[in-house]
PDB file of C-alpha atoms and ligand atoms in Angstrom:
ATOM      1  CA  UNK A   1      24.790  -7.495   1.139  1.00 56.00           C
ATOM      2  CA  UNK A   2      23.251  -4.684  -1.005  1.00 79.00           C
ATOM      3  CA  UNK A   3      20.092  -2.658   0.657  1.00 92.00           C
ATOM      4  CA  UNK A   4      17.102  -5.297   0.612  1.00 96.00           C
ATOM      5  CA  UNK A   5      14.671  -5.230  -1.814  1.00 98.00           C
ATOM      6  CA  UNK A   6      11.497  -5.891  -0.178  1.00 98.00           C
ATOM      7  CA  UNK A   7       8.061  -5.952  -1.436  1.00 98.00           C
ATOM      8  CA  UNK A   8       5.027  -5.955   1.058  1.00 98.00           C
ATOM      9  CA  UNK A   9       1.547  -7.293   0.069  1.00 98.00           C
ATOM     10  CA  UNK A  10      -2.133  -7.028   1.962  1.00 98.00           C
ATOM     11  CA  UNK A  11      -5.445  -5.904   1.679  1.00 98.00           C
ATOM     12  CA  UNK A  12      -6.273  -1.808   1.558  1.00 98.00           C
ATOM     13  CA  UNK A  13      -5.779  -1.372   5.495  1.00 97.00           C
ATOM     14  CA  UNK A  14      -3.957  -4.567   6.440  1.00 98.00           C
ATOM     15  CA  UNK A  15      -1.039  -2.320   7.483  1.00 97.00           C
ATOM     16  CA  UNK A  16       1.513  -1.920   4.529  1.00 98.00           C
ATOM     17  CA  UNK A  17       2.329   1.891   4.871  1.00 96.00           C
ATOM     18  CA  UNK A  18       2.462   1.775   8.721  1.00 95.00           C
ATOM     19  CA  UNK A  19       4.993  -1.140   8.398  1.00 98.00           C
ATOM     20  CA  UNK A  20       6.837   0.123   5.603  1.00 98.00           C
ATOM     21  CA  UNK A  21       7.066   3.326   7.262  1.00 96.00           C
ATOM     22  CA  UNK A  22       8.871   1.480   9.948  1.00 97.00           C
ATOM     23  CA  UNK A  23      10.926  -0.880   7.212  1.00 98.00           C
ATOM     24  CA  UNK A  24      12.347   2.322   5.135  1.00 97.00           C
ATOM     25  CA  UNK A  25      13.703   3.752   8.602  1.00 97.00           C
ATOM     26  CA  UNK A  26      15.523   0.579  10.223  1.00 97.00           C
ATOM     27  CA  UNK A  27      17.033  -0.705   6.374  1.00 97.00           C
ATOM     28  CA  UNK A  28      17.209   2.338   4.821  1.00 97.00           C
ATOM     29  CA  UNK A  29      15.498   1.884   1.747  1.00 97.00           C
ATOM     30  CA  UNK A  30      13.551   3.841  -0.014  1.00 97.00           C
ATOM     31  CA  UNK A  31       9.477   3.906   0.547  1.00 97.00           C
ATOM     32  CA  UNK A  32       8.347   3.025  -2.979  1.00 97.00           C
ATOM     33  CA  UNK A  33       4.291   3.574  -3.040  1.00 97.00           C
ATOM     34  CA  UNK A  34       2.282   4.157  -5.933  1.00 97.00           C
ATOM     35  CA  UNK A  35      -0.988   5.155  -3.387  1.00 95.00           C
ATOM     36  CA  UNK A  36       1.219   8.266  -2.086  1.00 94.00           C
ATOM     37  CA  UNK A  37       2.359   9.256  -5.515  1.00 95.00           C
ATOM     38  CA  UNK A  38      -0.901   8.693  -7.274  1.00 96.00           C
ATOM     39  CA  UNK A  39      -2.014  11.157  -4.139  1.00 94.00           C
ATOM     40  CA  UNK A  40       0.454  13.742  -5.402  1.00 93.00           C
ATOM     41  CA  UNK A  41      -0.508  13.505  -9.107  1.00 95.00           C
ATOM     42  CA  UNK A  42      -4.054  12.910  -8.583  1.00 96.00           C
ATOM     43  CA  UNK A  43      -4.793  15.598 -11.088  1.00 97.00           C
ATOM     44  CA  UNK A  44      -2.513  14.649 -13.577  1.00 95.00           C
ATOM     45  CA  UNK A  45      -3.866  14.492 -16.798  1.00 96.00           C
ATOM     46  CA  UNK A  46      -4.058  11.043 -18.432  1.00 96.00           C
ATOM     47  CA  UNK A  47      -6.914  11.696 -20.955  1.00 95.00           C
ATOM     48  CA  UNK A  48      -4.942  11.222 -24.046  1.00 94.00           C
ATOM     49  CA  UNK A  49      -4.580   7.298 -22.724  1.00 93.00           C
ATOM     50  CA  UNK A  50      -8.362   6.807 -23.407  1.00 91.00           C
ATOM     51  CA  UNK A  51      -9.390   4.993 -20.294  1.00 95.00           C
ATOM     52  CA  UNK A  52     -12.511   5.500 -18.618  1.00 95.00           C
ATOM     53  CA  UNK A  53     -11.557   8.916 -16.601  1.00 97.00           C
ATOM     54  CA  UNK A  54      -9.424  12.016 -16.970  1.00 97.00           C
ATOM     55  CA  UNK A  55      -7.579  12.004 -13.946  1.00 97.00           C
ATOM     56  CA  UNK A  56      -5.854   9.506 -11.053  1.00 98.00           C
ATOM     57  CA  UNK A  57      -8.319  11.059  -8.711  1.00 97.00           C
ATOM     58  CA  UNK A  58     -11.542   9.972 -10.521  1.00 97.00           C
ATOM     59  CA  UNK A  59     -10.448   6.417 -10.337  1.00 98.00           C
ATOM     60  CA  UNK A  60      -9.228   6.463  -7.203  1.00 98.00           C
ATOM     61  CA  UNK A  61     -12.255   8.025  -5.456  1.00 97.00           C
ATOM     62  CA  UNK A  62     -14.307   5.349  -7.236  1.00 97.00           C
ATOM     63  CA  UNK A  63     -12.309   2.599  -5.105  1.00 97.00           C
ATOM     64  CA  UNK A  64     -11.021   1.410  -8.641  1.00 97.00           C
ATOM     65  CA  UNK A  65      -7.431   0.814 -10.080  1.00 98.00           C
ATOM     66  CA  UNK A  66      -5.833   3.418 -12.066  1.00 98.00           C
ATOM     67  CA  UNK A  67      -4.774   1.932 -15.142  1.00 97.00           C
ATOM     68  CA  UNK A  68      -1.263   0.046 -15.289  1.00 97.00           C
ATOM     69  CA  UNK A  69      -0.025   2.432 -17.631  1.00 96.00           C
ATOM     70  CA  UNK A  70      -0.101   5.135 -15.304  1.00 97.00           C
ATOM     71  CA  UNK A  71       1.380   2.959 -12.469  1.00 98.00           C
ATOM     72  CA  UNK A  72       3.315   0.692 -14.059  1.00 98.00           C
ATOM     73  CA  UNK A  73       6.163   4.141 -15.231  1.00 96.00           C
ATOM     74  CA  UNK A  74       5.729   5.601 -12.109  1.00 96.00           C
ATOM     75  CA  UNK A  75       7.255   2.044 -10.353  1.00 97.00           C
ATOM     76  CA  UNK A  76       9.923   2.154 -12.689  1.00 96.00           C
ATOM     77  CA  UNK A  77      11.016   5.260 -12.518  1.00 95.00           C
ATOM     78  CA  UNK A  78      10.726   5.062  -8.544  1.00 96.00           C
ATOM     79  CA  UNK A  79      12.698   2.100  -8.870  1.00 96.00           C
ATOM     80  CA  UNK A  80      15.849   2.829 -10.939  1.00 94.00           C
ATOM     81  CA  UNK A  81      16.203   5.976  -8.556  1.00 91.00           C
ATOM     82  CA  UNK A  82      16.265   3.507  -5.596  1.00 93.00           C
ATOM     83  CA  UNK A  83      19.403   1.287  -4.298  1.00 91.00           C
ATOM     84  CA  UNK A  84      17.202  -0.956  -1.620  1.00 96.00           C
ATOM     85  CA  UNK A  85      13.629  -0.618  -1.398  1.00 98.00           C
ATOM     86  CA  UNK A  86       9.827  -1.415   0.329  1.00 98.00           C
ATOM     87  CA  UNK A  87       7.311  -1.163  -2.305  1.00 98.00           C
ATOM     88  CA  UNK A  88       4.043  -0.338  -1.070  1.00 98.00           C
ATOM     89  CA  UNK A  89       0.731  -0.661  -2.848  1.00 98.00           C
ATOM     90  CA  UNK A  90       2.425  -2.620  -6.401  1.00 98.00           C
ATOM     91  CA  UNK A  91       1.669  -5.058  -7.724  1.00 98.00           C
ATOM     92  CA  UNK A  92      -1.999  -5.185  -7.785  1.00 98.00           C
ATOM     93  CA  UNK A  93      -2.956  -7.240 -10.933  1.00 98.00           C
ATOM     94  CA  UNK A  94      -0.976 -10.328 -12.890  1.00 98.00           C
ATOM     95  CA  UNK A  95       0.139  -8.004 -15.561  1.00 98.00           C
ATOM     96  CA  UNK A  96       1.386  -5.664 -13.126  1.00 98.00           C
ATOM     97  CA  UNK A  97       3.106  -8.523 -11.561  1.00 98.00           C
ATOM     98  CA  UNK A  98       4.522  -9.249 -14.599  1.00 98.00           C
ATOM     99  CA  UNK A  99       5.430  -5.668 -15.183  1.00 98.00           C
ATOM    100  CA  UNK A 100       7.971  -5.855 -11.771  1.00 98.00           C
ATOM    101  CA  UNK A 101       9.517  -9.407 -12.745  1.00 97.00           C
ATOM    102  CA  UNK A 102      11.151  -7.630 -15.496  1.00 97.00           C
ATOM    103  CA  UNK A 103      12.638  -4.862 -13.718  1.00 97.00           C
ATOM    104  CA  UNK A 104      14.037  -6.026 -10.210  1.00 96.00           C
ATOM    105  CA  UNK A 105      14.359  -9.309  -8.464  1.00 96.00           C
ATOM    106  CA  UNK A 106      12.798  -9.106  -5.079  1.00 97.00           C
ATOM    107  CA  UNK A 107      14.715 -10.823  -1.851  1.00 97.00           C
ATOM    108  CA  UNK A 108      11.841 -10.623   0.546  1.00 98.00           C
ATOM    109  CA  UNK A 109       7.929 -10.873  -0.094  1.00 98.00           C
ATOM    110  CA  UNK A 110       5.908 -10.052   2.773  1.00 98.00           C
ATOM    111  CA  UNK A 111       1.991 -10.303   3.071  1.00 98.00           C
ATOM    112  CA  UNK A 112       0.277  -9.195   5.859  1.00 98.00           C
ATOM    113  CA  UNK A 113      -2.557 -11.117   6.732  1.00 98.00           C
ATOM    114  CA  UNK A 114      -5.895  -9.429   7.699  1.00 97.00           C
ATOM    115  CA  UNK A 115      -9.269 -10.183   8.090  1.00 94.00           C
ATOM    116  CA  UNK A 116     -11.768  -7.917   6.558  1.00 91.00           C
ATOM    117  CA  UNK A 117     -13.985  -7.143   9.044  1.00 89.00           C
ATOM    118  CA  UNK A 118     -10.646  -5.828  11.236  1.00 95.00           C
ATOM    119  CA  UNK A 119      -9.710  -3.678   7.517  1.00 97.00           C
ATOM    120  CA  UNK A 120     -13.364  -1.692   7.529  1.00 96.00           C
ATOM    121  CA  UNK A 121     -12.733  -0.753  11.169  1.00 95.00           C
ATOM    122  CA  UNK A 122      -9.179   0.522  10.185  1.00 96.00           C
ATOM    123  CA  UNK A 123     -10.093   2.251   7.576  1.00 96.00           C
ATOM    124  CA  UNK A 124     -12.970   3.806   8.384  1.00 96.00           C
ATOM    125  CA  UNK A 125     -10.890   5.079  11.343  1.00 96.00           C
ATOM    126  CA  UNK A 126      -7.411   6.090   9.597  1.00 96.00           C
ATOM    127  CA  UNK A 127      -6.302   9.955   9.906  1.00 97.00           C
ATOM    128  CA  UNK A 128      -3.356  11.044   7.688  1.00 96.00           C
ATOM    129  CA  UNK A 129      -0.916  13.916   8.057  1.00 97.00           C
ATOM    130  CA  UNK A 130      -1.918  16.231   5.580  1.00 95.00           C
ATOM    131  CA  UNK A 131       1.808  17.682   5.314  1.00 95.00           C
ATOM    132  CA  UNK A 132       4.344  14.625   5.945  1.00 93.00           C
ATOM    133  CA  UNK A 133       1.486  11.507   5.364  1.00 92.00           C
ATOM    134  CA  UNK A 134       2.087   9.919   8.637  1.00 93.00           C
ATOM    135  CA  UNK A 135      -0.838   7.406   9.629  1.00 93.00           C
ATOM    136  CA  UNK A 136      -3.074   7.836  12.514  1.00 95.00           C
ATOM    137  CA  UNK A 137      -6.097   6.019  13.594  1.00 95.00           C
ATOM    138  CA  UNK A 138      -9.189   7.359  15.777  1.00 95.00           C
ATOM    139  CA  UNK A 139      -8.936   4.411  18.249  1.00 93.00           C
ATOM    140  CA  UNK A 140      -5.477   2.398  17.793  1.00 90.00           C
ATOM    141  CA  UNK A 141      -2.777   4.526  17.170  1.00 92.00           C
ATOM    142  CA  UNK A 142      -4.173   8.531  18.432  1.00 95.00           C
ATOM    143  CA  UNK A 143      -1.658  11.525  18.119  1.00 97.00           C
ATOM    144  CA  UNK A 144      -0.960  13.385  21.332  1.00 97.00           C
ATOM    145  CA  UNK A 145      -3.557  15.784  20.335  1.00 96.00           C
ATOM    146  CA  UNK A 146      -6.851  15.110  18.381  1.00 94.00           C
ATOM    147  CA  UNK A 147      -6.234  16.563  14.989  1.00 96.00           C
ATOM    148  CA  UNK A 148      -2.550  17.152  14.797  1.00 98.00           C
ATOM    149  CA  UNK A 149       0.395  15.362  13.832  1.00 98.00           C
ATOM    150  CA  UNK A 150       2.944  14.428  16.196  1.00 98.00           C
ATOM    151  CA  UNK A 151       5.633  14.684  13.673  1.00 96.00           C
ATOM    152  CA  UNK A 152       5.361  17.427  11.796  1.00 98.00           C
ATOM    153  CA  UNK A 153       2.207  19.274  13.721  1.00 98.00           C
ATOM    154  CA  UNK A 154       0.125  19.104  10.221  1.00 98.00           C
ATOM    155  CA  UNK A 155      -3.467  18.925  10.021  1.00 98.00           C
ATOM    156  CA  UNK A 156      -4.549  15.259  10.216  1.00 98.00           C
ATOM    157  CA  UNK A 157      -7.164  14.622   7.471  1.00 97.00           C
ATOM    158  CA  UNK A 158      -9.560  11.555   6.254  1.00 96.00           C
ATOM    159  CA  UNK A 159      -8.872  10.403   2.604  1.00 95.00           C
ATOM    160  CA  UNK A 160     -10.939  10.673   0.100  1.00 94.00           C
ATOM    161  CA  UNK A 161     -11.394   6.908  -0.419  1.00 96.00           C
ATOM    162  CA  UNK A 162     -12.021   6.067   3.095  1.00 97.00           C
ATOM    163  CA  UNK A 163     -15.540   6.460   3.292  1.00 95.00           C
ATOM    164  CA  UNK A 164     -17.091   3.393   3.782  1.00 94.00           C
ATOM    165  CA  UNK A 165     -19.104   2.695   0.479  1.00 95.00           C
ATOM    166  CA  UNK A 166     -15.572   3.054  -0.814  1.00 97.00           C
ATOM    167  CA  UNK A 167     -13.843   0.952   0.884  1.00 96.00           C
ATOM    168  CA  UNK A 168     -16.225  -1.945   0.630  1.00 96.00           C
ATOM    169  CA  UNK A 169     -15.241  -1.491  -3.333  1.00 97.00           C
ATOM    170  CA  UNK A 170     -11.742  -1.411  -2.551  1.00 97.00           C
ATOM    171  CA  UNK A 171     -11.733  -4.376  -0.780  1.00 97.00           C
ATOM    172  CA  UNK A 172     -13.716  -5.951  -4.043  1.00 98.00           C
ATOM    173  CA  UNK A 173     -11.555  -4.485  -6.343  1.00 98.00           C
ATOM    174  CA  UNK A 174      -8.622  -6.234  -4.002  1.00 98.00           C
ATOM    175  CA  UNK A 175     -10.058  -9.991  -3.848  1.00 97.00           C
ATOM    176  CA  UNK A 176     -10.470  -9.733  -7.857  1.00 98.00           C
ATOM    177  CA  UNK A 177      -7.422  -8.400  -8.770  1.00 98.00           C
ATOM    178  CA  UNK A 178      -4.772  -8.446  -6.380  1.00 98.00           C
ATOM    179  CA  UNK A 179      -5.245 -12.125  -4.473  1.00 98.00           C
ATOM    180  CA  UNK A 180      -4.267 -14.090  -7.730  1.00 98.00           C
ATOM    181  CA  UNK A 181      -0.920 -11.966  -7.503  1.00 98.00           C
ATOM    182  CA  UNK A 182      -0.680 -13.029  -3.650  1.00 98.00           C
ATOM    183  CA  UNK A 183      -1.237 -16.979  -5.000  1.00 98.00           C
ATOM    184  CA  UNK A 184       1.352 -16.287  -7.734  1.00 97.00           C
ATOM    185  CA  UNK A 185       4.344 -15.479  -4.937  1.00 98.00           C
ATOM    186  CA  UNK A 186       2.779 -18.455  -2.444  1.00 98.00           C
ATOM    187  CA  UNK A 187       2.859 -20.535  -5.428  1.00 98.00           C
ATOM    188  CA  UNK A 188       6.658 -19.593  -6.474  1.00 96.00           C
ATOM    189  CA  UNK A 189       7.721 -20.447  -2.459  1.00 97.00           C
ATOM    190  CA  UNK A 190       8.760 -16.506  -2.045  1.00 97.00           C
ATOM    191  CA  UNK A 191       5.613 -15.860   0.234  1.00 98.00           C
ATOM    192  CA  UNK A 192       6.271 -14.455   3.743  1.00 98.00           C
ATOM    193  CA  UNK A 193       3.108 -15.354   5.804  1.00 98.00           C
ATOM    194  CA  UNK A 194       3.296 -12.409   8.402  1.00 98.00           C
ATOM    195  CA  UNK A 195      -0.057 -12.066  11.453  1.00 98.00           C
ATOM    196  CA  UNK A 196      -0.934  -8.637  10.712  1.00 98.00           C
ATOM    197  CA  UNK A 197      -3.601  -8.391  13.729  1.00 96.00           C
ATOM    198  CA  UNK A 198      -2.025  -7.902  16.597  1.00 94.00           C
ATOM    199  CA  UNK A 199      -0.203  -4.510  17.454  1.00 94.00           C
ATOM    200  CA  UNK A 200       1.489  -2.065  15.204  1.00 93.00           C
ATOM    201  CA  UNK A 201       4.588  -2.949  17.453  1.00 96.00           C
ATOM    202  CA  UNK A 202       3.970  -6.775  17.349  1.00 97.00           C
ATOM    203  CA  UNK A 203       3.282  -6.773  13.751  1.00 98.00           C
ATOM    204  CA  UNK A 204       6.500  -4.726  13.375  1.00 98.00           C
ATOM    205  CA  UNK A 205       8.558  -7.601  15.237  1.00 98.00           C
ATOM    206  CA  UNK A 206       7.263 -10.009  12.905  1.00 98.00           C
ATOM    207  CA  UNK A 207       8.036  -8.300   9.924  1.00 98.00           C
ATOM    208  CA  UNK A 208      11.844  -7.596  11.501  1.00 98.00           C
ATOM    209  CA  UNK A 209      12.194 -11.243  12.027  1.00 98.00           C
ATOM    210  CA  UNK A 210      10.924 -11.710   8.695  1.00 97.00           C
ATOM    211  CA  UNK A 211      12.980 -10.027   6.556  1.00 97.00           C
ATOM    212  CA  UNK A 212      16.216 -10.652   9.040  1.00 96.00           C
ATOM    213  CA  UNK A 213      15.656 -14.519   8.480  1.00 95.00           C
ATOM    214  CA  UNK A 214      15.364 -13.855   4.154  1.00 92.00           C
ATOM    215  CA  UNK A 215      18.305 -11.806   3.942  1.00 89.00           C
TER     216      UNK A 215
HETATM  217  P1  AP5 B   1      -3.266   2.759  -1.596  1.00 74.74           P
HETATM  218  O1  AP5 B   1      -2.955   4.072  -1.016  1.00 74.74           O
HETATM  219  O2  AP5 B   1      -2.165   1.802  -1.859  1.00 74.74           O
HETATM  220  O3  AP5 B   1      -4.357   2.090  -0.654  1.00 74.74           O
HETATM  221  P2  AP5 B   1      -4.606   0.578  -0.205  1.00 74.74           P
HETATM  222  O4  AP5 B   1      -3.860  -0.526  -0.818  1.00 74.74           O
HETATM  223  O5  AP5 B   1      -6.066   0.498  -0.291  1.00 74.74           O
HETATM  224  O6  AP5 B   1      -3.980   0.511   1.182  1.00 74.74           O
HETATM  225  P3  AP5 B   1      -4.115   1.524   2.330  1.00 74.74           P
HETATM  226  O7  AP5 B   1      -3.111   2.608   2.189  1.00 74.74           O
HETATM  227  O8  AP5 B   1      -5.550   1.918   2.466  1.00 74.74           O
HETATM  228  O9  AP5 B   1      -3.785   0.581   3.575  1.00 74.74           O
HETATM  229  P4  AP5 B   1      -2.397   0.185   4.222  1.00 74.74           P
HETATM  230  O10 AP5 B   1      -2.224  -1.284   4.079  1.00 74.74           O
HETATM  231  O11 AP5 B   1      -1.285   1.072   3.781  1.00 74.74           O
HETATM  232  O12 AP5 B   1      -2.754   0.441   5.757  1.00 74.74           O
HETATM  233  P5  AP5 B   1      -2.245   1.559   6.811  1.00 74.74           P
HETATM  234  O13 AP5 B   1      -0.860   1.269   7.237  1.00 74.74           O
HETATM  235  O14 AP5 B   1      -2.557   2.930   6.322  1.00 74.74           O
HETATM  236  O15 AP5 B   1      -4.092   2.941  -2.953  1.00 74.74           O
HETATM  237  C1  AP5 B   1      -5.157   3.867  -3.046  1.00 74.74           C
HETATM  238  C2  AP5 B   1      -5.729   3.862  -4.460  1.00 74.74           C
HETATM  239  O16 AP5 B   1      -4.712   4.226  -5.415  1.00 74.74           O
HETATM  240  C3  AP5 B   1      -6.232   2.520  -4.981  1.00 74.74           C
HETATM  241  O17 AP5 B   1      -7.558   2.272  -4.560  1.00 74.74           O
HETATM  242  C4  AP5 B   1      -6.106   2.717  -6.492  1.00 74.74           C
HETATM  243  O18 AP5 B   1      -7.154   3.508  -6.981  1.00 74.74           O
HETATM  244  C5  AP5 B   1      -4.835   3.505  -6.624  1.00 74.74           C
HETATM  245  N1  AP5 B   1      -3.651   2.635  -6.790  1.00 74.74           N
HETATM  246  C6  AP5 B   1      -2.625   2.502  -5.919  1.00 74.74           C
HETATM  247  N2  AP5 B   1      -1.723   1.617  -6.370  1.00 74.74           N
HETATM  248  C7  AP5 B   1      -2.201   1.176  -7.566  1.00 74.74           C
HETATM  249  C8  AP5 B   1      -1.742   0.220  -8.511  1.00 74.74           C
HETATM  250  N3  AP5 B   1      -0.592  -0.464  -8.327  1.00 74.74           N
HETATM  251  N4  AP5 B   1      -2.485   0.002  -9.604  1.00 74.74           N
HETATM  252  C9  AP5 B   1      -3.630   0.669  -9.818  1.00 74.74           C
HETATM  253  N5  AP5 B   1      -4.143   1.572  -8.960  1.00 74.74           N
HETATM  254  C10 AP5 B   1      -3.430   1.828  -7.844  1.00 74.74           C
HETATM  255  O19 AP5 B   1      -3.205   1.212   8.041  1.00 74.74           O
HETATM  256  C11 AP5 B   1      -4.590   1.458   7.968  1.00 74.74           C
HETATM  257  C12 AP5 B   1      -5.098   1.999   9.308  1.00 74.74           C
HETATM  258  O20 AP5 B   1      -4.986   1.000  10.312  1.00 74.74           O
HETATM  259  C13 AP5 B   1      -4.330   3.212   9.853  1.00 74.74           C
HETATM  260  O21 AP5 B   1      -5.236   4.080  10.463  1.00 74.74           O
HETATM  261  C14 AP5 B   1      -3.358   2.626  10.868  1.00 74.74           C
HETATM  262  O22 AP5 B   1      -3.081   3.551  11.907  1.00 74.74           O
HETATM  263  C15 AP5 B   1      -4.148   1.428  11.383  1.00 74.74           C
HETATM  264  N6  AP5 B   1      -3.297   0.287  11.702  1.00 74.74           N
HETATM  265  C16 AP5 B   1      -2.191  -0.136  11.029  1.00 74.74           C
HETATM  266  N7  AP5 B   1      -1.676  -1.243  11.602  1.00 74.74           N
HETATM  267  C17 AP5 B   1      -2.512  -1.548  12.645  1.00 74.74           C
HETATM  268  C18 AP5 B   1      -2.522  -2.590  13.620  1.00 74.74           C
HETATM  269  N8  AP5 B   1      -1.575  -3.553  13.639  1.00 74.74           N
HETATM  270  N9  AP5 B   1      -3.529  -2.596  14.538  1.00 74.74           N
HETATM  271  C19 AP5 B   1      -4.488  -1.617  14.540  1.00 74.74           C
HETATM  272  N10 AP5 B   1      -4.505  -0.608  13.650  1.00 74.74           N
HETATM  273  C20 AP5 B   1      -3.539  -0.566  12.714  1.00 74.74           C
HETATM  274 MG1   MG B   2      -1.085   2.689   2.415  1.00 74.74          MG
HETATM  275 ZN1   ZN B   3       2.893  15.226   9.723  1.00 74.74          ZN
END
């Protein structure tokens, strides 16, 4: 068949750009995520949409959602460049899910399942490659040397949003908005159920399994 078109789900930290990272290499398809690109266009200037802020980055370091306007051309731009994708981070409200029913069907839905005490721990701990965005974390997943990434030997940075006071709005933000898209998949039958607490490497062989069985 074509390249799968895959679309992962979860809470902020349940897991979705270290599996997807894993996803775009062993399909090859294309790593669609609106949290990277946001990142890269965090200044971009959005004032003449009057919404509450001037930039991506003022929303974003609030632990809010930047508004689907924004999002919502960046996804389908992303997407009509792309033959077989992962999208990462998209949909996170019904109108965005409504937004990606028009443009693509999807042939797997995964949704990593978290709990939230595990996600603050995560999060609080995540390092990023400042240069190529890899993910680290202080505890589970360290690169060979404190600071520096093992794939590109970047600086490895916090983000701006993973303080805690942040994140605990993030993960409000998430239960309002995004877990009536998660019911609207379960309730359509395309919801992939997939642990996302044990290992990197375990969760990775569930999400292989996964997607081999729906495609
Ligand atoms: P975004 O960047 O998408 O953040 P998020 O959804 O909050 O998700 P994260 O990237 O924090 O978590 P993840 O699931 O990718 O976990 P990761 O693999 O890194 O969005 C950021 C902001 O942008 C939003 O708040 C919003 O403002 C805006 N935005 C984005 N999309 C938008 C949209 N569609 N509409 C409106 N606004 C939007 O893992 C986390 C950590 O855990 C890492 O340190 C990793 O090493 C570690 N880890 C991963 N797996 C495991 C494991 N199995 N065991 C132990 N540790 C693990
Ligand atoms: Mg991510
Ligand atoms: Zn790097």
């Amino acid at each position: 068949m074509a390249e799968p078109r895959i679309l992962i789900l979860g809470a902020p930290g349940a897991g979705k750009g270290t599996q997807s990272a894993n996803i775009a290499e062993a399909y090859d398809v294309e790593h669609v995520t609106t949290g990277d690109a946001l990142r890269a266009n965090s200044e971009m200037d959005i004032s003449h949409l009057d919404v509450a802020h001037d930039t991506p980055r003022e929303f974003m370091d609030r632990g809010e959602l930047v508004p689907d306007e924004v999002v919502n051309e960046i996804v389908a731009q992303a997407l009509e460049a792309a033959d077989g994708f992962v999208l990462d981070g998209y949909p996170r409200n019904m109108d965005q899910a409504a937004e990606l029913s028009e443009m693509t069907d999807l042939d797997v839905v995964l949704y990593l399942d978290v709990t939230e005490s595990e996600l603050v721990d995560r999060l609080t701990g995540r390092r990023v490659c400042s240069e190529c965005g890899a993910n680290y974390h202080v505890e589970f997943d360290q690169p060979d040397e404190p600071g520096v990434c093992d794939e590109c030997g970047g600086e490895l940075i916090q983000r701006d949003d993973d303080t805690e006071e942040t994140v605990r709005e993030r993960l409000r933000v998430y239960r309002e908005n995004t877990e009536p898209v998660i019911d609207y998949y379960d309730e359509r039958g395309q919801l992939e159920r997939v642990d996302g607490e044990g290992t990197p490497d375990e969760v990775w062989s569930d999400v292989q399994a996964t997607i081999d069985a729906a495609t």
